[in-house]
CSV table of C-alpha atoms and ligand atoms in Angstrom, one decimal:
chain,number,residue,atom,x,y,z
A,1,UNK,CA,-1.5,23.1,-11.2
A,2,UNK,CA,-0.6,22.9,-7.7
A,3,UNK,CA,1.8,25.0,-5.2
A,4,UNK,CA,2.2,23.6,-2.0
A,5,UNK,CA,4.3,26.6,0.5
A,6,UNK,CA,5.0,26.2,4.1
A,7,UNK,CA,2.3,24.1,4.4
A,8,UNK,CA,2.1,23.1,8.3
A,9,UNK,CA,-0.4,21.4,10.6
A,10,UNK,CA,-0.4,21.1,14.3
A,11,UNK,CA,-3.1,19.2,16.0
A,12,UNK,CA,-4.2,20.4,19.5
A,13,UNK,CA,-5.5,17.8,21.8
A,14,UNK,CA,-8.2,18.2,24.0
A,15,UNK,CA,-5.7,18.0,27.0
A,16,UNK,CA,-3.6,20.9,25.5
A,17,UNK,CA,-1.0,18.9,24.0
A,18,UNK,CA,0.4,19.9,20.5
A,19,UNK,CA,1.9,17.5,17.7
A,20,UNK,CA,2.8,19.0,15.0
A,21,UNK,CA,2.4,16.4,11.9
A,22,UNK,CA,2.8,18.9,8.7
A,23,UNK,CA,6.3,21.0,9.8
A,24,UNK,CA,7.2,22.4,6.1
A,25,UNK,CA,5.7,20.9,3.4
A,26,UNK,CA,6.9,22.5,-0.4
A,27,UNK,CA,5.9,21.4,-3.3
A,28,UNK,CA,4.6,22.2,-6.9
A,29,UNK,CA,1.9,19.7,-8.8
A,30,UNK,CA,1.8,19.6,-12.2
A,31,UNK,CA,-1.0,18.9,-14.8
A,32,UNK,CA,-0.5,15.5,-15.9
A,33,UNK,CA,2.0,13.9,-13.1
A,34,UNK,CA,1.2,11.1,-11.4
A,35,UNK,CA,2.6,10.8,-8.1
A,36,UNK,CA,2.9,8.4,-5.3
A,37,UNK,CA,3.1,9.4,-1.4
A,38,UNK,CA,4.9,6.5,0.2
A,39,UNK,CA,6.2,6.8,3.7
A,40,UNK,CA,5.8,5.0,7.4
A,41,UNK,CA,2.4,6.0,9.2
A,42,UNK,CA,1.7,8.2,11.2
A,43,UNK,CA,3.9,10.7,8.9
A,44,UNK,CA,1.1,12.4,7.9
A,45,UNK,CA,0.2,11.3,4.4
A,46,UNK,CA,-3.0,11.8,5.2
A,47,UNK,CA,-2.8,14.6,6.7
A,48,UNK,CA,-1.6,16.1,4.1
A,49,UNK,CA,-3.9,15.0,1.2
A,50,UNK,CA,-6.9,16.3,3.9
A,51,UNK,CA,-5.3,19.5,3.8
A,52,UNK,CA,-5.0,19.6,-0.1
A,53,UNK,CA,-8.5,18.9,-0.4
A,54,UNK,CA,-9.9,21.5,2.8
A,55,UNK,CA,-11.2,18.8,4.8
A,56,UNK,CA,-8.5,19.5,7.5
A,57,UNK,CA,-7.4,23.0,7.4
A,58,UNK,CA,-3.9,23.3,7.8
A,59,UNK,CA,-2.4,25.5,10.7
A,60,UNK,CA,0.1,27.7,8.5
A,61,UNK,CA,1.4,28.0,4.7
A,62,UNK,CA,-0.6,27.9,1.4
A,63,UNK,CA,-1.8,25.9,-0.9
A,64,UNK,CA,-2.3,27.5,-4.3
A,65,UNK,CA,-4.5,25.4,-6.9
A,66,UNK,CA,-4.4,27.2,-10.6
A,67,UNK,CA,-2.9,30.3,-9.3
A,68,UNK,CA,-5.7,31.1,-6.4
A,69,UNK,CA,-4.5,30.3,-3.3
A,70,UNK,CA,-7.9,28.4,-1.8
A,71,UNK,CA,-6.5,28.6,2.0
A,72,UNK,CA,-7.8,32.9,1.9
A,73,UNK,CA,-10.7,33.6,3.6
A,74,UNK,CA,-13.9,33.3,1.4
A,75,UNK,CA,-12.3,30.8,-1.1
A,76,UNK,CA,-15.6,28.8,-2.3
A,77,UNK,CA,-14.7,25.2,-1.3
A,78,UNK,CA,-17.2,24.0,-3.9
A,79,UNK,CA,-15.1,25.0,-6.5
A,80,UNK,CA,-12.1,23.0,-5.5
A,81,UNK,CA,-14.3,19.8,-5.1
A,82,UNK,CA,-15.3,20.1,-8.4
A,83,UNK,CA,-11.3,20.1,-9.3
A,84,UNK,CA,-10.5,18.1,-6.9
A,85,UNK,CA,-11.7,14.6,-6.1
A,86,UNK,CA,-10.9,12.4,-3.4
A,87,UNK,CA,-11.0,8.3,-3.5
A,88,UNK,CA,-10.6,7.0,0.6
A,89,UNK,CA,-9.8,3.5,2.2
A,90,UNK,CA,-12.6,2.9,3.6
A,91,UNK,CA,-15.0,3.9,-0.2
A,92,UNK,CA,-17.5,6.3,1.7
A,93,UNK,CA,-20.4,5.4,-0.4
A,94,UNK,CA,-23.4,6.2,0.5
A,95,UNK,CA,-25.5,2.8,1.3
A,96,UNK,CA,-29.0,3.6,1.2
A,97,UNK,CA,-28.3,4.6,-2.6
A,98,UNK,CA,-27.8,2.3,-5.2
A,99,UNK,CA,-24.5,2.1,-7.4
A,100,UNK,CA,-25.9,4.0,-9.9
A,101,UNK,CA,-27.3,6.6,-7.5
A,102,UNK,CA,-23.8,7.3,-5.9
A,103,UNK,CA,-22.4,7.9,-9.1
A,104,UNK,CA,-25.3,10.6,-10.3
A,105,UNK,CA,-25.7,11.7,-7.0
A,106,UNK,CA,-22.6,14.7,-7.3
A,107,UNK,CA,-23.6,15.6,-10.4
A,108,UNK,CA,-27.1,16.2,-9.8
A,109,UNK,CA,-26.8,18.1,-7.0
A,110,UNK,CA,-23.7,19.9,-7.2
A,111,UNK,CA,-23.1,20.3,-11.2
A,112,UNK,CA,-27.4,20.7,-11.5
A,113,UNK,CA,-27.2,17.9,-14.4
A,114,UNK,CA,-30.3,16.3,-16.0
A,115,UNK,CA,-31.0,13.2,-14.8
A,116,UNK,CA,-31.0,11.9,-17.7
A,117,UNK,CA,-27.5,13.3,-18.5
A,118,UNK,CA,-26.2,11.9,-14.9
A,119,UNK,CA,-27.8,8.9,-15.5
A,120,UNK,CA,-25.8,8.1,-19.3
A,121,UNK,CA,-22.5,9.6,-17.7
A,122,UNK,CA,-22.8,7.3,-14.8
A,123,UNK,CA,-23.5,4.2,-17.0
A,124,UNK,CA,-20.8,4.6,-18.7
A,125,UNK,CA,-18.2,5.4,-15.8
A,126,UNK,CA,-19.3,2.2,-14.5
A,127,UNK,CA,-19.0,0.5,-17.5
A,128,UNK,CA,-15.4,2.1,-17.6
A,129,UNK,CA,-14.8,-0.2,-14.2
A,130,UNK,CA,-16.0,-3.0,-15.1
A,131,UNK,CA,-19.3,-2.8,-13.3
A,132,UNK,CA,-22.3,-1.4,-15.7
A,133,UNK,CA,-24.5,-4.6,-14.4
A,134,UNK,CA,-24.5,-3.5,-11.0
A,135,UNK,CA,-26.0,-0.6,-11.4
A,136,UNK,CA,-28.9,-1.1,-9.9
A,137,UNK,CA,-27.7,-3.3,-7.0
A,138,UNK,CA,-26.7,-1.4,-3.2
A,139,UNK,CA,-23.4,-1.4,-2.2
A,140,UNK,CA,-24.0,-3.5,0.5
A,141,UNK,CA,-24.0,-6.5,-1.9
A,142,UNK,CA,-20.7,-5.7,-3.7
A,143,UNK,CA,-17.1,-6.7,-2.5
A,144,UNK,CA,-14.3,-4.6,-1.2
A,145,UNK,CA,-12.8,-4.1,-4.9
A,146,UNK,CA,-16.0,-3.6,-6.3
A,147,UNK,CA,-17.2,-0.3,-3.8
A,148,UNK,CA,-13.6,1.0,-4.3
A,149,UNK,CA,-14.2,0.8,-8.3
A,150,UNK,CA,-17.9,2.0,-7.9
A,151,UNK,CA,-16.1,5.2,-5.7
A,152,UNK,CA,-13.2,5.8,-8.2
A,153,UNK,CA,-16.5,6.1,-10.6
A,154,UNK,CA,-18.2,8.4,-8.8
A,155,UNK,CA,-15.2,10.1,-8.3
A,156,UNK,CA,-14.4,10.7,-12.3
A,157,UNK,CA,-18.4,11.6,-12.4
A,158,UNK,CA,-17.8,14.6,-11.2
A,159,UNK,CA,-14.8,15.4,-14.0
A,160,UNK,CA,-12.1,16.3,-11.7
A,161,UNK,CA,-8.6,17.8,-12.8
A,162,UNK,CA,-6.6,15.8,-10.1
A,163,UNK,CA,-7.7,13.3,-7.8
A,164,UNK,CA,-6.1,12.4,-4.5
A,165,UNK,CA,-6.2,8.7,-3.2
A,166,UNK,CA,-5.9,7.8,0.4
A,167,UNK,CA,-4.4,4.1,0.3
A,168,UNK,CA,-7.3,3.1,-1.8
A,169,UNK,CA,-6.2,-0.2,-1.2
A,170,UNK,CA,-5.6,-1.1,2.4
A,171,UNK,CA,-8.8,-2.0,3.4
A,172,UNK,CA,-8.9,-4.6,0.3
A,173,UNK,CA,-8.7,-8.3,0.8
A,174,UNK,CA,-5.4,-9.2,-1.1
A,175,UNK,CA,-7.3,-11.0,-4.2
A,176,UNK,CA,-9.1,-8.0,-4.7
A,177,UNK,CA,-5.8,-5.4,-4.5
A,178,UNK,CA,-5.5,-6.0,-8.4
A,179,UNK,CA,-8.7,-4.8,-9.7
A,180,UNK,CA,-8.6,-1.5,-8.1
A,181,UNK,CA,-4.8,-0.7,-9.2
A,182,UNK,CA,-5.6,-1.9,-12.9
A,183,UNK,CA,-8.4,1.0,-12.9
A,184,UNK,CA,-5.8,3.6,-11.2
A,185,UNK,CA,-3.3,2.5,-13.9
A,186,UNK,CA,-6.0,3.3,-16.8
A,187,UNK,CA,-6.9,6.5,-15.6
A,188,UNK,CA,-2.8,7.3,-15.5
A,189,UNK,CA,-2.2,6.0,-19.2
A,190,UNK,CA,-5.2,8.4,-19.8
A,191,UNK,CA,-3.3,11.2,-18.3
A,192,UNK,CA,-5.4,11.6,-15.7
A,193,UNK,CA,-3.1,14.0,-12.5
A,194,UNK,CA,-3.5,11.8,-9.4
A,195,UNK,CA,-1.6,12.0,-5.7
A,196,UNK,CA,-1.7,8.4,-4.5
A,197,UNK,CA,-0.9,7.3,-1.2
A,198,UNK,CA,0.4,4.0,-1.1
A,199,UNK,CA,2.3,1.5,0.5
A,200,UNK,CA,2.0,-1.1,-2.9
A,201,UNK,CA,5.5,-0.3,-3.5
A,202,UNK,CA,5.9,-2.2,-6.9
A,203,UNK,CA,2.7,-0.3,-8.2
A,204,UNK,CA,3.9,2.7,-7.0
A,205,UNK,CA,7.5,2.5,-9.4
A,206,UNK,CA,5.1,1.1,-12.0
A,207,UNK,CA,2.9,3.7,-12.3
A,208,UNK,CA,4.1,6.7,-11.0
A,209,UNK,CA,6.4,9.6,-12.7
A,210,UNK,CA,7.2,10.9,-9.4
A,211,UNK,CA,7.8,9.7,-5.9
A,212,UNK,CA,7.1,12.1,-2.7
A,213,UNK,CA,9.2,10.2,0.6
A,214,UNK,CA,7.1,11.9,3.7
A,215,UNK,CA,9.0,11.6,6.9
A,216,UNK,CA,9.1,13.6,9.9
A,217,UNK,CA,6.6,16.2,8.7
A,218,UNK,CA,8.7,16.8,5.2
A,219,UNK,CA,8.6,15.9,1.7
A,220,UNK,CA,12.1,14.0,3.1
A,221,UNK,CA,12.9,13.1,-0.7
A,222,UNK,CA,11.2,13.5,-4.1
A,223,UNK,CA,12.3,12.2,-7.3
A,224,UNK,CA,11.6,9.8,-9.7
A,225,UNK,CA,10.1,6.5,-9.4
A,226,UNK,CA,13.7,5.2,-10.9
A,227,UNK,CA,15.5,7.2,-8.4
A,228,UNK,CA,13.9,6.7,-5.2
A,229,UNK,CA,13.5,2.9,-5.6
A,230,UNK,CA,16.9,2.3,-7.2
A,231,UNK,CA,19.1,5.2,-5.6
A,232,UNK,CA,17.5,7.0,-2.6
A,233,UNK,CA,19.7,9.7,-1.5
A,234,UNK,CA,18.6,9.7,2.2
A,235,UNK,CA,18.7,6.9,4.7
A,236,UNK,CA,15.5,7.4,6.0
A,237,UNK,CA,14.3,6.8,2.3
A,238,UNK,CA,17.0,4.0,1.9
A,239,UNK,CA,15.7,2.4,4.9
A,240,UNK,CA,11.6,2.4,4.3
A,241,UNK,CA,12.2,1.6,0.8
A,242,UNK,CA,14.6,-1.7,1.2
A,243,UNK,CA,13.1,-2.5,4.2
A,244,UNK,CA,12.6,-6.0,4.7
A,245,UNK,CA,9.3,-7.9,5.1
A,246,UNK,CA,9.2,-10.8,8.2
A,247,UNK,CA,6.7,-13.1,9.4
A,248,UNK,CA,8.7,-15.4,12.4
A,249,UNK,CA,7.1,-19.2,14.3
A,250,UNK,CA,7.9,-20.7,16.8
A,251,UNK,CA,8.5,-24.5,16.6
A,252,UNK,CA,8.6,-26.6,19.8
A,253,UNK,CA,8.6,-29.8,19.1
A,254,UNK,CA,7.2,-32.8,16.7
A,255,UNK,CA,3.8,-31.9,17.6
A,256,UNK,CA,3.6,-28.3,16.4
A,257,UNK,CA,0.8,-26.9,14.8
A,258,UNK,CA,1.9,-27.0,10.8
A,259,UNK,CA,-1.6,-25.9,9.8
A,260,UNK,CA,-0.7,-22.6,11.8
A,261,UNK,CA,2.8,-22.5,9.9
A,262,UNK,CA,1.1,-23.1,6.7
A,263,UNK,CA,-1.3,-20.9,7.0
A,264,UNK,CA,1.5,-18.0,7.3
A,265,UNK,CA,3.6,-18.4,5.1
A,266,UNK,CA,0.5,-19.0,2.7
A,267,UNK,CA,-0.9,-15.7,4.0
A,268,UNK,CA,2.9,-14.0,3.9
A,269,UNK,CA,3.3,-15.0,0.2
A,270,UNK,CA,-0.3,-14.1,-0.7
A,271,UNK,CA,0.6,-10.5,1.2
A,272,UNK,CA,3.4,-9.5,-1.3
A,273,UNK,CA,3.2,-11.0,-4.2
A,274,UNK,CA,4.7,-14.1,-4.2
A,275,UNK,CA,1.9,-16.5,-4.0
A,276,UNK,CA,4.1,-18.5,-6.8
A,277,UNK,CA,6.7,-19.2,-4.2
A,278,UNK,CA,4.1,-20.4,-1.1
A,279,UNK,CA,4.0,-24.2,-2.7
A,280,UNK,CA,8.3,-24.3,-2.6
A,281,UNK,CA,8.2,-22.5,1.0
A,282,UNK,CA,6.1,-24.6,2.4
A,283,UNK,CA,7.8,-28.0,1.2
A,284,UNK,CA,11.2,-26.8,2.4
A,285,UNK,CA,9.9,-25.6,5.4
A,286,UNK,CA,8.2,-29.5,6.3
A,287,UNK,CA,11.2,-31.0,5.0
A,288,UNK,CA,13.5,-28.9,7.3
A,289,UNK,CA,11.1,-28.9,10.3
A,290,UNK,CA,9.8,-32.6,9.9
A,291,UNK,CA,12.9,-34.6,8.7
A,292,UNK,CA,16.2,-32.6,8.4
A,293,UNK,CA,15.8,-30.6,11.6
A,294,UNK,CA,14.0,-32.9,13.6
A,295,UNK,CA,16.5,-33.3,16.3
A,296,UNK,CA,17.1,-29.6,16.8
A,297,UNK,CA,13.5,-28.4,18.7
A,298,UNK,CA,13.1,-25.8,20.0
A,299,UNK,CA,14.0,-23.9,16.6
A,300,UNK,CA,12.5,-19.9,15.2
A,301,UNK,CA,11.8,-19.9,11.7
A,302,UNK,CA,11.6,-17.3,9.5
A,303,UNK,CA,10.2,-16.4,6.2
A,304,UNK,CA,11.1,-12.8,4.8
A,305,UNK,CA,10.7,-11.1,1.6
A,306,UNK,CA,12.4,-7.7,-0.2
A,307,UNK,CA,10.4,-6.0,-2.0
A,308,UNK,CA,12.9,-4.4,-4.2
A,309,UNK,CA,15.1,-7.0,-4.9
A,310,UNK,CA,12.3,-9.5,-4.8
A,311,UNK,CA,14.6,-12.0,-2.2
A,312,UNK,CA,12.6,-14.5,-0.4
A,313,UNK,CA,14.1,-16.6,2.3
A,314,UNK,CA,13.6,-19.0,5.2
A,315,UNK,CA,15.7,-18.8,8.0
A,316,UNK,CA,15.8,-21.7,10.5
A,317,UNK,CA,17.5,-20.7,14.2
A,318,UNK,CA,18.5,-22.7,16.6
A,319,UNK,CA,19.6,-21.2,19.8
A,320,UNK,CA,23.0,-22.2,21.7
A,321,UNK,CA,23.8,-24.3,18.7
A,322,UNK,CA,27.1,-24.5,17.5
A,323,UNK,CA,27.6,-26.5,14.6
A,324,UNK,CA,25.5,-26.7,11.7
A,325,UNK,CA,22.7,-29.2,12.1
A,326,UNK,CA,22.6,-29.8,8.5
A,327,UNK,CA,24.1,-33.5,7.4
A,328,UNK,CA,27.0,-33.5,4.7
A,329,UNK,CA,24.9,-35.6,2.1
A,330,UNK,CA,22.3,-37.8,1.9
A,331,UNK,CA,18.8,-37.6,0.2
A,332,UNK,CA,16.6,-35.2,2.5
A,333,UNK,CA,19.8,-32.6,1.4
A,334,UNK,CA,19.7,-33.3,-2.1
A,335,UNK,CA,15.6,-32.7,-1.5
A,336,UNK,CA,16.4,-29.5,0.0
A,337,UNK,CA,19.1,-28.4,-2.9
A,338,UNK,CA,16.2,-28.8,-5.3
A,339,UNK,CA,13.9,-26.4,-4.0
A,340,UNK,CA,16.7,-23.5,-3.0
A,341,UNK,CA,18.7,-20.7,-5.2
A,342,UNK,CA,21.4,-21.2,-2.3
A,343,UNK,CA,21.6,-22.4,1.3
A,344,UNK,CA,23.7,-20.6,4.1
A,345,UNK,CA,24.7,-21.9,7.0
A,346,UNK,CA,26.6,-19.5,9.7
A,347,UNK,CA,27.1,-19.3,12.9
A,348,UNK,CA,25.4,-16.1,15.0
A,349,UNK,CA,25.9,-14.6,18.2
A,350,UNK,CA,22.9,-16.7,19.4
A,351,UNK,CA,23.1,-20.5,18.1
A,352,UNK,CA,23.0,-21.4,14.6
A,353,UNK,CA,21.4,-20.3,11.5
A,354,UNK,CA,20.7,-22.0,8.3
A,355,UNK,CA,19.3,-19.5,5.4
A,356,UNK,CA,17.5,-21.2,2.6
A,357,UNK,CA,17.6,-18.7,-0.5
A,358,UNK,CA,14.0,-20.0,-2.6
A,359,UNK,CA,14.9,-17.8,-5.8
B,1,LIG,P1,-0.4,8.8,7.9
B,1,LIG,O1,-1.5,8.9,6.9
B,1,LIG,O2,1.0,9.1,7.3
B,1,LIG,O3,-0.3,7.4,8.5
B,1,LIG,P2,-1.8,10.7,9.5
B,1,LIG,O4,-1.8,11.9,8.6
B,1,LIG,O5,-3.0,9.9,9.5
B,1,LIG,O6,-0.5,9.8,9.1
B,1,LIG,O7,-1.5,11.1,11.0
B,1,LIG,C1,-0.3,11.7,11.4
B,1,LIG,C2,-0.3,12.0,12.8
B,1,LIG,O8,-1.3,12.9,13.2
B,1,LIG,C3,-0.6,10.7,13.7
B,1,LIG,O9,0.3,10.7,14.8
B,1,LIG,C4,-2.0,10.9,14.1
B,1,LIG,O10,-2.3,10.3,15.3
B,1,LIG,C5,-2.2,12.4,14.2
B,1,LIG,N1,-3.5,12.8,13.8
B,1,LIG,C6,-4.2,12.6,12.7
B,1,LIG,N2,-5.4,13.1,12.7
B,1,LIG,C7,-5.6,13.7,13.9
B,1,LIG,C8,-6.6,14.4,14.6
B,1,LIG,N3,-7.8,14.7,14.0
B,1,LIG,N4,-6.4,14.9,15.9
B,1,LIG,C9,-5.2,14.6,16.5
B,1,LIG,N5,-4.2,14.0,15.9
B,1,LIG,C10,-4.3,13.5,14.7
B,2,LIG,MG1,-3.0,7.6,6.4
């Protein structure tokens, strides 16, 4: 469906600098694949899908969609947004319409639909997202889930053979991350072609037949979900994919501020996924800080999470410490023994650490 060749982009600054985002980008689409774009910003993801879609021309290569290569002079960029649709961060409606009116809006104009026809279509796209009863209501009204389902609609209004999505869920409030990927997951049982960027990683394996790794201005690796996840080939892959979450306090002293560490780790667990574990975190965390640890201020805790192999931990560091400050028995240990898989204690170049394993 897609032939992506040499596909490059260099961006000229004002001030006559060059940075070249796009260096070689190959790669061939087909009708029915679902793939995800993961990679570290600033690789240009998006970049890329702007090119895809002409909104960003690229400097050099070509982009062939169903055989016509739409970077030649003259290509009608009409026809490839009627192919192609686009779903952004930041949802792009268009306020001063209602919901309804954003979803009939394309169609009218650009596919010269009755208004009656848009009108049916549009009702029942929003009924497809869960929103037929606020059709007549303005955006402004709706939450950040709820414009992002209202643009995927209006997006599918337009009947588009592939549509691109530019981390259609980064600008979301976490509780509201969920509705928008159970409506890109319905369009891909439906076989709908889709080019997701994303950095929902467990989504991404879930959902996607293929993976595209973008690093440096390549396609740095591409292969299956399974693959990529399980057995990148690449350490630059290896690296972004394992990579570990963190989110690190400070404790001074008695009087610290354990509404501050509460609302971090409640925050960190809400973040990825592991709101289940934020109740067990938080106790250990007290009973470390507040009763087992209490004589070892100033102290750096810790709380980090893999994504892949779903570890979470609490590391507690004490600097210039030699031995461990945990006691041999007693009842806060037998507490603490309760709410871990397995706790560590080792010695670094620094002080001390102690390594509470919560799975
Ligand atoms: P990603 O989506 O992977 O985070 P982008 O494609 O947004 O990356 O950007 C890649 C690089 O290109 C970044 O360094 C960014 O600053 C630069 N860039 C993006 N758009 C422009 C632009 N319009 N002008 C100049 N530089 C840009
Ligand atoms: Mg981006």
């Amino acid at each position: 469906m897609i032939t992506v060749s040499h596909l490059s982009k260099t961006y000229q600054d004002p001030d006559g600098s060059r940075l070249t985002v796009l260096k070689d980008i190959n790669c061939e689409i087909h009708a029915g694949e679902v793939i995800s774009i993961i990679g570290p910003s600033g690789t240009g993801k998006s970049t890329f899908l702007r090119a895809l879609n002409l909104l960003d021309p690229p400097s050099g290569g070509s982009i062939e969609v169903d055989g016509e290569n739409i970077l030649q002079k003259g290509y009608p960029v009409h026809k490839l947004r009627q192919k192609m649709g686009m779903v952004f961060q930041n949802f792009n409606l268009f306020d001063h319409m209602t919901v309804l009116e954003n979803v009939m809006y394309a169609p009218c104009k650009i596919r010269k639909k009755s208004v009656e026809q848009a009108r049916e279509e549009g009702l029942a796209l929003l009924r497809k997202v869960g929103l037929a009863e606020k059709a007549g209501v303005y955006p402004s009204s709706l939450s950040g889930g709820q414009k992002q389902r209202v643009a995927i609609a209006r997006c599918l209004a337009m009947k588009p053979e592939v549509i691109l999505f530019d981390e259609p869920t980064s600008a979301l409030d976490p509780t509201m991350v969920g509705e928008v990927l159970s409506v890109i997951r319905q369009l891909a049982k439906e076989g709908m072609t889709m080019l997701i960027v994303t950095h929902e990683m467990k989504f991404a394996r879930d959902v996607s037949t293929r993976i595209f790794f973008m690093y440096d201005g390549y396609i740095h690796e591409d292969g299956s979900a399974e693959q990529i996840f399980e057995a990148p080939r690449r350490s630059a892959t290896k690296a972004f994919v394992q990579r570990i979450r963190k989110e690190v306090f400070e404790v001074n002293g008695q009087d610290y501020d354990f509404l501050d560490m509460e609302t971090s780790i409640r925050r960190f667990c809400f973040k990825y996924n592991i709101a289940g574990k934020s109740d067990r975190a938080l106790q250990a965390c007290k009973l470390m800080v507040e009763d087992i640890m209490k004589d070892y201020f100033p102290m750096t805790v810790r709380i980090t999470h893999s994504e892949m192999s779903e570890e979470t931990a609490l590391d507690f560091m004490v600097e210039g410490l030699e031995t461990s400050p945990l006691p041999a028995s007693g009842d806060f240990l037998e507490k603490l023994r309760g709410m871990c898989r397995e706790i560590v204690e080792e010695p670094t170049s620094r002080g001390f650490r102690v390594k509470l394993r919560l799975d």
